[in-house]
Structures are given as C-alpha cells and as structure tokens.
Short mmCIF file of C-alpha atoms in Angstrom, two decimals:
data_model
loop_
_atom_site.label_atom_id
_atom_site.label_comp_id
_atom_site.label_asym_id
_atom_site.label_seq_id
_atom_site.Cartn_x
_atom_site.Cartn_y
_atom_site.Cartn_z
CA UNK P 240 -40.10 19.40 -43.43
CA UNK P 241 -38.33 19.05 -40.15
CA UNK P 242 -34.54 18.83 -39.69
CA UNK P 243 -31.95 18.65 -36.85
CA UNK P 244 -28.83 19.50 -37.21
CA UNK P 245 -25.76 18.65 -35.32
CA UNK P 246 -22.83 20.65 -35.86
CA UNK P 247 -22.69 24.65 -36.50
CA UNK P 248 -19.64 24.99 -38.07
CA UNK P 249 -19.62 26.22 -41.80
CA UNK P 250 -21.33 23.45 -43.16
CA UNK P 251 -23.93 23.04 -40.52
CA UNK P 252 -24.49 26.84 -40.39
CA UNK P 253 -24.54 26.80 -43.94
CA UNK P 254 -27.32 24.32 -44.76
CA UNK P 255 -29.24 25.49 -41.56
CA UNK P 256 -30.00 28.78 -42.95
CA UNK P 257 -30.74 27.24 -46.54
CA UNK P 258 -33.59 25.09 -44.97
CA UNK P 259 -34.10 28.17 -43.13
CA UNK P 260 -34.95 30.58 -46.25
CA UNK P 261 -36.43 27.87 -48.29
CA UNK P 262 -39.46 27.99 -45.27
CA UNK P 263 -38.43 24.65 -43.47
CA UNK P 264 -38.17 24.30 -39.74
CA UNK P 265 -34.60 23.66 -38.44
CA UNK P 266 -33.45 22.79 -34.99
CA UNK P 267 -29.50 23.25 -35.31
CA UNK P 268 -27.37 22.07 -31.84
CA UNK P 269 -23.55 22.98 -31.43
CA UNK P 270 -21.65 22.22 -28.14
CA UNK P 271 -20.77 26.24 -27.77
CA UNK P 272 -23.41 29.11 -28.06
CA UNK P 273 -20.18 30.90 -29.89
CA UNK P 274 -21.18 28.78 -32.94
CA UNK P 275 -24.10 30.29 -33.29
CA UNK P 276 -22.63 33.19 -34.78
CA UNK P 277 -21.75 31.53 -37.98
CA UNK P 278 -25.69 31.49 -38.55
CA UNK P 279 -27.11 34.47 -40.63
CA UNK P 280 -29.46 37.26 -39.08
CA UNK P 281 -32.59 35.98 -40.49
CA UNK P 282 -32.33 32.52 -39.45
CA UNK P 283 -35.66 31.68 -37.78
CA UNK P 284 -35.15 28.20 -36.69
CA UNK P 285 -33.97 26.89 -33.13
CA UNK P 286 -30.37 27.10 -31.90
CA UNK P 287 -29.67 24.31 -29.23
CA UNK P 288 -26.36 24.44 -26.94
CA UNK P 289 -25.98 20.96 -26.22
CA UNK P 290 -23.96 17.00 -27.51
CA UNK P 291 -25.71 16.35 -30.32
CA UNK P 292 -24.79 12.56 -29.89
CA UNK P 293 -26.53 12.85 -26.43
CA UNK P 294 -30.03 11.54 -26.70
CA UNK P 295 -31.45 13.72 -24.06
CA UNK P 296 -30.34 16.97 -26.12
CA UNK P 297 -31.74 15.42 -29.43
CA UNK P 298 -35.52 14.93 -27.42
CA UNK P 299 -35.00 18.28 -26.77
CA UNK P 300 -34.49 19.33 -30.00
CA UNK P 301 -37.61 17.67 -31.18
CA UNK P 302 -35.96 14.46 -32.59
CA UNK P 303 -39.17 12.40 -32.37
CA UNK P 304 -40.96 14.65 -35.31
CA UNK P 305 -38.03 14.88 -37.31
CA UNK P 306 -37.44 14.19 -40.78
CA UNK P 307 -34.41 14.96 -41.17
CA UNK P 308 -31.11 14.72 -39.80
CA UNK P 309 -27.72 15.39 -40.14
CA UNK P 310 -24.54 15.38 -38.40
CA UNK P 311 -21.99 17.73 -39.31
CA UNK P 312 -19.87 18.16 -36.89
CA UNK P 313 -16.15 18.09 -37.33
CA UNK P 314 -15.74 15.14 -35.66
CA UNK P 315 -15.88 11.79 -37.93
CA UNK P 316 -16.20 9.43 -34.94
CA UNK P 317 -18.68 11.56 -33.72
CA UNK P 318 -20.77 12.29 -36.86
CA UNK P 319 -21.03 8.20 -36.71
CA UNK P 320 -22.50 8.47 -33.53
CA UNK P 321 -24.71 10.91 -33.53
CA UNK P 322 -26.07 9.72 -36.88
CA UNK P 323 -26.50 6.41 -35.68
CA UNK P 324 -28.26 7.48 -32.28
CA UNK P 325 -30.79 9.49 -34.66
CA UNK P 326 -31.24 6.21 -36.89
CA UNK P 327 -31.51 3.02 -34.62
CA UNK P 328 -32.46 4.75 -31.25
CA UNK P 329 -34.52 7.53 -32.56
CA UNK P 330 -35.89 6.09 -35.85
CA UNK P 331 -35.37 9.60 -37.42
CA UNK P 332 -36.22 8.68 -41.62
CA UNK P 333 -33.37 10.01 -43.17
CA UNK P 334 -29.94 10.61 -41.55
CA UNK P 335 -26.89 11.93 -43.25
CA UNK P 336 -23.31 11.81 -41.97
CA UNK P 337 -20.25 13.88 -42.73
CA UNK P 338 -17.09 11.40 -42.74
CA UNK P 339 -14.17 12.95 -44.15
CA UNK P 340 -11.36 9.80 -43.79
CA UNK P 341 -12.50 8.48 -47.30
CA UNK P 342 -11.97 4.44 -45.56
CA UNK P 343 -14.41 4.97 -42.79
CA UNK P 344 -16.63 6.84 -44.90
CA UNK P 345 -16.60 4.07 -47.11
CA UNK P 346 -17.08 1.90 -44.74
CA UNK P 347 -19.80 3.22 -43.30
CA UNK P 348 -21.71 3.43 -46.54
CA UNK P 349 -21.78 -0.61 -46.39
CA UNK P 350 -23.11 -0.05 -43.16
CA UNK P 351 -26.29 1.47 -44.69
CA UNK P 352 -25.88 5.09 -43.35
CA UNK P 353 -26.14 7.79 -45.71
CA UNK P 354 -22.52 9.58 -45.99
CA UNK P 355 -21.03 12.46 -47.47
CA UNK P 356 -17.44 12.46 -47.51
CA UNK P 357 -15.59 16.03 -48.13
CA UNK P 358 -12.32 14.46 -49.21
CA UNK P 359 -13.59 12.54 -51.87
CA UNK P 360 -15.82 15.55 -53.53
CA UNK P 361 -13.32 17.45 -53.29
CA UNK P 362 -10.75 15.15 -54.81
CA UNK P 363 -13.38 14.28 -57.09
CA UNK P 364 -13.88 18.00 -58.68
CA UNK P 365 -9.92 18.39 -58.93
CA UNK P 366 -9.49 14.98 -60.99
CA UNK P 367 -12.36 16.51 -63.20
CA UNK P 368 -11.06 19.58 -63.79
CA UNK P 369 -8.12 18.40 -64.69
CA UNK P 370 -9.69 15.86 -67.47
CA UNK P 371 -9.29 12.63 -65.23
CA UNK P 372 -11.58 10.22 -64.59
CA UNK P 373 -13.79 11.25 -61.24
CA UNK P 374 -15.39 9.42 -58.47
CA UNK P 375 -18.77 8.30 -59.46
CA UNK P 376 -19.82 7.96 -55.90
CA UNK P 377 -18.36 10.94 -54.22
CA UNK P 378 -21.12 13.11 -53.98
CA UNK P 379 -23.76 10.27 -53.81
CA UNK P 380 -25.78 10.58 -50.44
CA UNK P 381 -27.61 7.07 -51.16
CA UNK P 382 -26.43 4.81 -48.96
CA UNK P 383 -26.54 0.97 -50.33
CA UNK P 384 -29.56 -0.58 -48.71
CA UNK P 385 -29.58 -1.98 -45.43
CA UNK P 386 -31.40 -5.49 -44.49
CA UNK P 387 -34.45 -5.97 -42.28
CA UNK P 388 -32.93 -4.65 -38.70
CA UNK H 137 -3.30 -15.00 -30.49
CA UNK H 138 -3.55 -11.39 -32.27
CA UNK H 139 -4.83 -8.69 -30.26
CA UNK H 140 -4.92 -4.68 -31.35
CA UNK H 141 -5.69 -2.10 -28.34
CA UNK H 142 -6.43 1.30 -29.49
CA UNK H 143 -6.16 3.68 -26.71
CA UNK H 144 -3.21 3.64 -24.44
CA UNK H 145 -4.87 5.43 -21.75
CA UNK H 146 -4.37 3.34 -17.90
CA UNK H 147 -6.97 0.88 -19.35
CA UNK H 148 -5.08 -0.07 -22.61
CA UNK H 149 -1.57 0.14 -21.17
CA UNK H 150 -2.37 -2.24 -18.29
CA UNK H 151 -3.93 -4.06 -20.87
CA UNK H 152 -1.07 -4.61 -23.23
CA UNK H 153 0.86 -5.55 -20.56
CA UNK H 154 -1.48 -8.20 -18.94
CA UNK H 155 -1.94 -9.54 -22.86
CA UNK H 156 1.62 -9.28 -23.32
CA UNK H 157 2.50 -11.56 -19.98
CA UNK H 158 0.14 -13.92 -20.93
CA UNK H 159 2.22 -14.81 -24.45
CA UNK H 160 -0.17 -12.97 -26.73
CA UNK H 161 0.76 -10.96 -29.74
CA UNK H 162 -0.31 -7.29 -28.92
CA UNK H 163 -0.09 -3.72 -30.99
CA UNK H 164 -1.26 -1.11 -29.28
CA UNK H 165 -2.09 2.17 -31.02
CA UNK H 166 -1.83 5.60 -29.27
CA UNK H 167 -2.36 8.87 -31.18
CA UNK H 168 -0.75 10.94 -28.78
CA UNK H 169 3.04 11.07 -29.38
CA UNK H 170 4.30 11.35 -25.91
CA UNK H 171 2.07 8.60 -24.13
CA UNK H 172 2.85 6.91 -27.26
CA UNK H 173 6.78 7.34 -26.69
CA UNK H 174 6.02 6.95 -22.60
CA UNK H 175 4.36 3.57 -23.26
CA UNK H 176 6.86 2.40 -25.66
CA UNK H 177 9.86 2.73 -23.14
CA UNK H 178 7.96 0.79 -20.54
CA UNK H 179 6.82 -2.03 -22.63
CA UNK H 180 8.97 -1.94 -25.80
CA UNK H 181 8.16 -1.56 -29.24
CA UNK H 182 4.85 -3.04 -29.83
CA UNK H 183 3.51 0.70 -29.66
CA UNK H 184 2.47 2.47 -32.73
CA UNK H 185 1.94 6.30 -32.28
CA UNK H 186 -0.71 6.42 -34.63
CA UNK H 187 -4.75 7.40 -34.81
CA UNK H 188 -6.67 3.90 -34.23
CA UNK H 189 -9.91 5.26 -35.68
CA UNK H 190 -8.06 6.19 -39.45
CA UNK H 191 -8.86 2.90 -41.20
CA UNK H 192 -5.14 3.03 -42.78
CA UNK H 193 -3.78 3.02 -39.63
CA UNK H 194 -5.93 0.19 -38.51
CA UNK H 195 -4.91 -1.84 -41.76
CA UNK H 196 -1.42 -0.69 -41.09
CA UNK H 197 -1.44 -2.28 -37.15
CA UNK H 198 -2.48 -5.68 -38.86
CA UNK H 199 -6.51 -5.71 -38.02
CA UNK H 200 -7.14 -7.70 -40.79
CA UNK H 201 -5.25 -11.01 -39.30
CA UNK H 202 -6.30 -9.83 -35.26
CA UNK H 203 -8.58 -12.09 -33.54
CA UNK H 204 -9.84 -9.12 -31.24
CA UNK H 205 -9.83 -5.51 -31.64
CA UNK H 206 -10.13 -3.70 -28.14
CA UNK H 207 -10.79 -0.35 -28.08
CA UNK H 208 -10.39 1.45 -24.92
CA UNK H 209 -9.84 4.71 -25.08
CA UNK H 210 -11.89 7.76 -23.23
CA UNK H 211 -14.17 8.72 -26.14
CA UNK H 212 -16.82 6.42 -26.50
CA UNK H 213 -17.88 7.42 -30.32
CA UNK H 214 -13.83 6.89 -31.05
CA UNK H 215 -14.49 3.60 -29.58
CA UNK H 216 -17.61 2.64 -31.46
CA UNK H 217 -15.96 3.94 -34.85
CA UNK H 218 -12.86 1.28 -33.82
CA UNK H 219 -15.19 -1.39 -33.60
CA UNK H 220 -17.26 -0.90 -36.38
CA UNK H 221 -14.57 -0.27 -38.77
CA UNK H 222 -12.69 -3.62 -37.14
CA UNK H 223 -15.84 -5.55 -37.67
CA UNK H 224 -17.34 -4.25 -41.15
CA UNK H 225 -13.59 -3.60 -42.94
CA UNK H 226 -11.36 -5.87 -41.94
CA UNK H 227 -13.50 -8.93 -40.58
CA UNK H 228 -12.64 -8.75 -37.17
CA UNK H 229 -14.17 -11.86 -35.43
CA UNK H 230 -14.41 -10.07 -31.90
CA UNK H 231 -14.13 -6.74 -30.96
CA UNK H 232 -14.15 -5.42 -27.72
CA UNK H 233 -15.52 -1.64 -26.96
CA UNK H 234 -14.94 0.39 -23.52
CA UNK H 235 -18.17 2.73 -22.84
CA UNK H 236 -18.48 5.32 -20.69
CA UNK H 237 -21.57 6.83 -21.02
CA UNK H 238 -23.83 3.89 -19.49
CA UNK H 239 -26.88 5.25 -22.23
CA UNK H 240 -24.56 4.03 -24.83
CA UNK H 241 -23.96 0.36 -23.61
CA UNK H 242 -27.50 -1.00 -25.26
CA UNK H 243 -26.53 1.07 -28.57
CA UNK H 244 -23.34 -0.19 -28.88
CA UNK H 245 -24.52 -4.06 -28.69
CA UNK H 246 -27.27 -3.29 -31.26
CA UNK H 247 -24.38 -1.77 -33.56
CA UNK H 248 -22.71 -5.03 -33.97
CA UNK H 249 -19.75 -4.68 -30.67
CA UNK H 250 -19.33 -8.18 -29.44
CA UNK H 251 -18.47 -7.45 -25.95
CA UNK H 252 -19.04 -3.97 -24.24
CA UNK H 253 -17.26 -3.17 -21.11
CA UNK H 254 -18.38 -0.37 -18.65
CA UNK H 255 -16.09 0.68 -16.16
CA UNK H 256 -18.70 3.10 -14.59
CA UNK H 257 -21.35 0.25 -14.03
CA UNK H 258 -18.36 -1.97 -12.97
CA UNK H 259 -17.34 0.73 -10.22
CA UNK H 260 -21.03 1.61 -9.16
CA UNK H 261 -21.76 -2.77 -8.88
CA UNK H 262 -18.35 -2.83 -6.96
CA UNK H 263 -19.69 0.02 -5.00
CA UNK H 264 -22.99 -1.21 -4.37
CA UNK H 265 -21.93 -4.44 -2.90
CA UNK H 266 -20.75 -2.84 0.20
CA UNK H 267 -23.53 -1.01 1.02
CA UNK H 268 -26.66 -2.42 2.17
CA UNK H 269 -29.26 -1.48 -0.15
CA UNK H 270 -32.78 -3.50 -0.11
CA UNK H 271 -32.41 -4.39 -3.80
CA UNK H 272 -30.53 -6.16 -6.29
CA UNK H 273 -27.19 -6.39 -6.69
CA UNK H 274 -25.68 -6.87 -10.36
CA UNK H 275 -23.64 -8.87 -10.43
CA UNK H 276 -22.47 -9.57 -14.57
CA UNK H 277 -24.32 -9.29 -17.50
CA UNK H 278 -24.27 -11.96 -20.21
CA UNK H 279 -23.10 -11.30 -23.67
CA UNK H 280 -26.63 -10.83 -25.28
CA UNK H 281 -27.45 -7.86 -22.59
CA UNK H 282 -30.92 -9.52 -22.38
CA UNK H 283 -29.84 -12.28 -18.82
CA UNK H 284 -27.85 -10.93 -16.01
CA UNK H 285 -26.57 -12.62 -12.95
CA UNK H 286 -27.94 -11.14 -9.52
CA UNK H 287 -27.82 -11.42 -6.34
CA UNK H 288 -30.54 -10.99 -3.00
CA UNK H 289 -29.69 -10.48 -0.36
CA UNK H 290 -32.75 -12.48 2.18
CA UNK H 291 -34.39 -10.55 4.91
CA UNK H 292 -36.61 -11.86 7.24
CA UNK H 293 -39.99 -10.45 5.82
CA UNK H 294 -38.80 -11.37 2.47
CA UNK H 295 -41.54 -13.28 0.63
CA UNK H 296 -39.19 -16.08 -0.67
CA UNK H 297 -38.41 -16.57 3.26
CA UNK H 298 -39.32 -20.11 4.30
CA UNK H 299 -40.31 -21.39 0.47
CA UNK H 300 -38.99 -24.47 -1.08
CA UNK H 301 -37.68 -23.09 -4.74
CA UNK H 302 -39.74 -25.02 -6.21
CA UNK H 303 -42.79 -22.96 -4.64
CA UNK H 304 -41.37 -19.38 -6.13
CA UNK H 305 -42.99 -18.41 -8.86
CA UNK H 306 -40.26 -16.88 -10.76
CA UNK H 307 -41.40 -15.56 -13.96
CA UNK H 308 -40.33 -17.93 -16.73
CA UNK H 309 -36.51 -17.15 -17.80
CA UNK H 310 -35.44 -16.80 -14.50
CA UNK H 311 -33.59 -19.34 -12.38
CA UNK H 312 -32.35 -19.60 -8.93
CA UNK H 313 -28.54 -20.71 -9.08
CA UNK H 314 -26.55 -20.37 -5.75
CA UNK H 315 -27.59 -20.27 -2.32
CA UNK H 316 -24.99 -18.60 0.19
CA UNK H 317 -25.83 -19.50 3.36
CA UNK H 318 -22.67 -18.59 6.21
CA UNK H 319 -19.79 -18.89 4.12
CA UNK H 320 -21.26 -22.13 2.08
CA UNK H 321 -22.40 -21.79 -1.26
CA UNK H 322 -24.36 -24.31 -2.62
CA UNK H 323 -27.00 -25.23 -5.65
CA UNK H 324 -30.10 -24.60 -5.60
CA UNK H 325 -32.54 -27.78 -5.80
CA UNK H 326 -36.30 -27.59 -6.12
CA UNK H 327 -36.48 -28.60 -2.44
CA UNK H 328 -34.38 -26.33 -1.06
CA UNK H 329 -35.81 -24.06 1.56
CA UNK H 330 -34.85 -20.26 1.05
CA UNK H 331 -33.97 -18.95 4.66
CA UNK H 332 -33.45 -15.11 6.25
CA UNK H 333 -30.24 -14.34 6.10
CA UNK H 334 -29.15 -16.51 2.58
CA UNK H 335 -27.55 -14.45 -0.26
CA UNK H 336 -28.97 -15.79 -3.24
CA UNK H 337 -27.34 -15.84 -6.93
CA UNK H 338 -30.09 -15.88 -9.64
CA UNK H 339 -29.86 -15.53 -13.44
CA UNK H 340 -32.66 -12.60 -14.79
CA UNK H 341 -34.01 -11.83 -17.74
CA UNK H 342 -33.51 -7.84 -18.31
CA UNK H 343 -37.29 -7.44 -18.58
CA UNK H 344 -38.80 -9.30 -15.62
CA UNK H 345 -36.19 -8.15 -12.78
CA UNK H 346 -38.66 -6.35 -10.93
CA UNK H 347 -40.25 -9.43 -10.75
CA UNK H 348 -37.29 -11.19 -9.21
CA UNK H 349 -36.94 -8.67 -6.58
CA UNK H 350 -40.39 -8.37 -5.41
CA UNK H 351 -40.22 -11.90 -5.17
CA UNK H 352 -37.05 -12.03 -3.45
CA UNK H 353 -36.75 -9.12 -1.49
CA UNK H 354 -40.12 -7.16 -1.30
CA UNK H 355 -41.41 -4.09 -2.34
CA UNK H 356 -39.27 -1.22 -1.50
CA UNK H 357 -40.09 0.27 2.00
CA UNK H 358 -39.46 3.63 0.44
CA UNK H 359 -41.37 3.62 -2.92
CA UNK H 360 -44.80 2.17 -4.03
CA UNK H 361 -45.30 -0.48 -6.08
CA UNK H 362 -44.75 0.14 -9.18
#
C-alpha cells in the first residue's frame, strides 16, 4: 500500500512511521524540514518539504500511485483542501481529513469526504468514561456516500 | 438583501462599504481583533470580530437567512471552507469565493462555489490589455468556466482579414459578437467583412480557443504550431 501524508506534526509523524514499520511505503510532506524531526530513526519512507494542498508538490510526492491519503495538518481549512485536491483533482481512492471544529467536520462528512474529528473522540471517550452516553460516530472514518460526480 | 463578507482585508472592507451604500444589509466577519475594531470605527457596527470559517460563528452572523456569502479573505482554503460550509450547512443560495492561487479557480467551481473571483487573473487581463501581445485577450469568463469572452486584436496577415463572418469557420460554440472598428462598435452580421485593424469581441468555448486565435490572429510568429 501507498500513502501520502500531509502534515508532520504528532499525528502525521505518528501514523507515518506506523505504515512505516508495518512495511508500507509512505511519502509524508510538511511545509518545514524542522518537522521532520518528529519522525522516528527508522522511518524508511520519503520526507517531502513542500504545501501539501499544492498539486505540484503532491505529483511530486507520487500522488498518481497512491492509495492512500491523508491530511493532517493542523490546519482545518486546509486539511479540506488538501483532501479535496487529492480526491476530485487527483482521484487518489481513499482520502481522510482531520477537522477538529466538530460543525465543519460534520459538515464535511455530508460532503462525502472521509473525516476524523479530534474534538469529538475525544469528547466522546470522556462522556464514556464517565458512564454517559457517547458519540456513535466520533471515531467513524466512513464518510456517508457520495452521488455519481 | 442579506450579504455576509468574511475577510475584512482591503477587498472585504471596500466591499462592505460599496454593499452598504447601495442599501444592502451587510455583516462582515474579521478574526483579527484590531482590523476588526479598525473597520468597525470606519463603518459602524455591522463588524463582528469573529473566525468566519467556525460554523458557529457563521450561524451566529445570520448565514442561514443571507442571500450571498462572500468570502474574501487572503487564504484561499479559508475561503473554500466559507463557501462550502455556507452552501452545504446553512443553504446558502450564492456564495461568492476570492482565489488567489489561479490552479485553484477550476477546483473551486467543481466544489460547488457559485461565482469565483481572481484578482490575479483580473490584474494580469488588466495588464495585458495594454500591451500588444499577438494573442488573445480575456476579457470575462462566464459563470460555468467552460465560455469566455475575448477579444483579437486584427492584423493585416491575419487569416480572418478580408472574410465575410459568415466564411470563418469558427469551430462550433464559438461566435463572433462585436466588431470595433475606430471608435465604433458594432454587431457582427454574417456579411460583415472582418478588416486589419478591427478589434473583435468573440464568445469561446474553453476548449477550442486555440482555434479562435489561429483563426483570428495566426499562428504565433514565435512558437510552432502546436
């Protein structure tokens, strides 16, 4: 499997040397080399300086044999972007977004892009723990399906 | 009508204003206090100092009873969120998005923004027109992004030179609209005769304007065919 990711912050850094150890080939981009740091020592994938919502940079990280890809930046607006650059201009499979304002996250779940919203997992774990009811869609990455574009 | 601006950059403050002077109902939203406060003493309190692209704040500026959402601030993916969130949450009939990066004008149509303004294409057409160049000028693009109104300039070896209109074989989707000739501007008929020297206003498909301007204006002296 192939996956680009956009964003090295703890997330993106995070996931990147998951794919990383579990034998998968991972292209991660981050607008400062600095980032790069977060990744660990035996990361063996691709490091790209670059905008990940900048189509140019994605070609050059390989977008057009992706299968994968997700932005994690820390940037909601931008996440949106880049996510939907990689879906209707690249035609990259599966794309994942992080959007942490729970409204536009919602809202771009109607949309038809895959989401994952940090506020509401993590709101969703706290009203567990403390017996209430959670959110059944907080941690769901399925976005509802989209019509014929 | 209703009108939200997010962004009160020079764009959305001149904006407002013009909006305002016309009798419309405007909110503006600016997330950074101090233009915020800045714009608010100039044009009163129809300023909110709040982060357009939070879909509270949106709710809380009225979107969901605004005819058109503008967003017009510097960051075109701030923009595009606007929009989208204006169009797919609170039913926004039009909304109105400010691009900057040219690459993302196309996008942005496909995403669902009803009009998309670019002031770097505007500046570059505006630029264009006073400088000869053999080509075409742009002059607006429709709403659809697929037809665009431009303009030839005629040169004497031009291959429309000394043709009736009727006798160009413009691919199909294409029409002749405006002869200037002098300062006259006229229609085009069938039998008019194109002469060197007439500036000529034509409506273009997207996909057949190299079409138009070998047609019009010739093949560039500096480039092959291509």
């Amino acid at each position: 499997m192939r996956a680009i990711i956009v964003g090295c912050g703890r997330v993106g850094a995070g996931l990147a040397d998951a794919l990383s150890r579990a034998g998968h080939d991972v292209t991660i981009i981050d607008v400062t080399s600095r980032a790069f740091n977060r990744l660990n020592g035996d990361f063996r994938g691709q490091a790209v300086r670059g905008d990940g919502t900048d189509e140019d940079v994605l070609h050059r990280a390989g977008a057009e044999t992706a299968d994968w890809f997700f932005a994690l930046t820390e940037g909601d607006n931008r996440n949106a972007l880049a996510a939907q650059v990689a879906r209707d201009t690249l035609r990259i499979p599966h794309v994942v977004a992080k959007i942490n304002d729970p409204v536009r996250a919602a809202a771009y779940r109607t949309m038809g892009l895959a989401v994952v919203c940090r506020t509401s997992m993590m709101v969703d774990v706290l009203s567990r723990a403390l017996g209430l009811p959670g959110d059944p869609d907080a941690g769901v990455l399925t976005a509802e399906p989209v019509e014929a574009r | 009508m209703f009108i939200v601006v997010v962004g009160g950059g020079k764009v959305g403050y001149y904006l407002t204003r013009e909006l305002l002077a016309s009798g419309h109902e405007v909110v503006l939203l600016e997330k950074d206090p101090r233009r915020a406060a800045e714009i608010a003493h100039e044009i009163g309190s129809v300023v909110l100092n709040r982060d357009g692209c939070e879909g509270k704040h949106l709710a809380e500026a009225g979107a969901n009873r605004a005819s058109i959402v503008a967003a017009v601030t510097g960051d075109d993916e701030d923009n595009l969120v606007v929009c989208q969130m204006a169009k797919h949450h609170f039913d926004v009939p039009r909304t109105i998005a400010r691009v900057n990066s040219p690459r993302n004008e196309a996008l942005f149509r496909k995403l669902g923004v009803d009009e998309v303004i670019n002031p770097t294409r505007m500046a570059l057409g505006a630029i264009e027109q006073d400088i000869p160049v053999h080509d075409l000028l742009h002059l607006a693009q429709l709403s659809t992004g697929e037809l665009e109104l431009v303009e030839a300039q005629i040169e004497p070896g031009s291959p429309a030179a000394g043709r009736a209109a009727r006798d160009l074989p413009l691919p199909e989707g294409c029409m002749l609209f405006v002869v200037i000739r002098g300062d006259v501007a006229q229609a085009v008929r069938p039998d008019t005769t194109i002469e060197a020297g007439d500036k000529l206003v034509a409506l273009s498909r997207m996909d057949c304007q190299d079409d138009v301007r070998r047609l019009l204006i010739g093949e560039h002296e500096d480039q092959a065919p291509v």
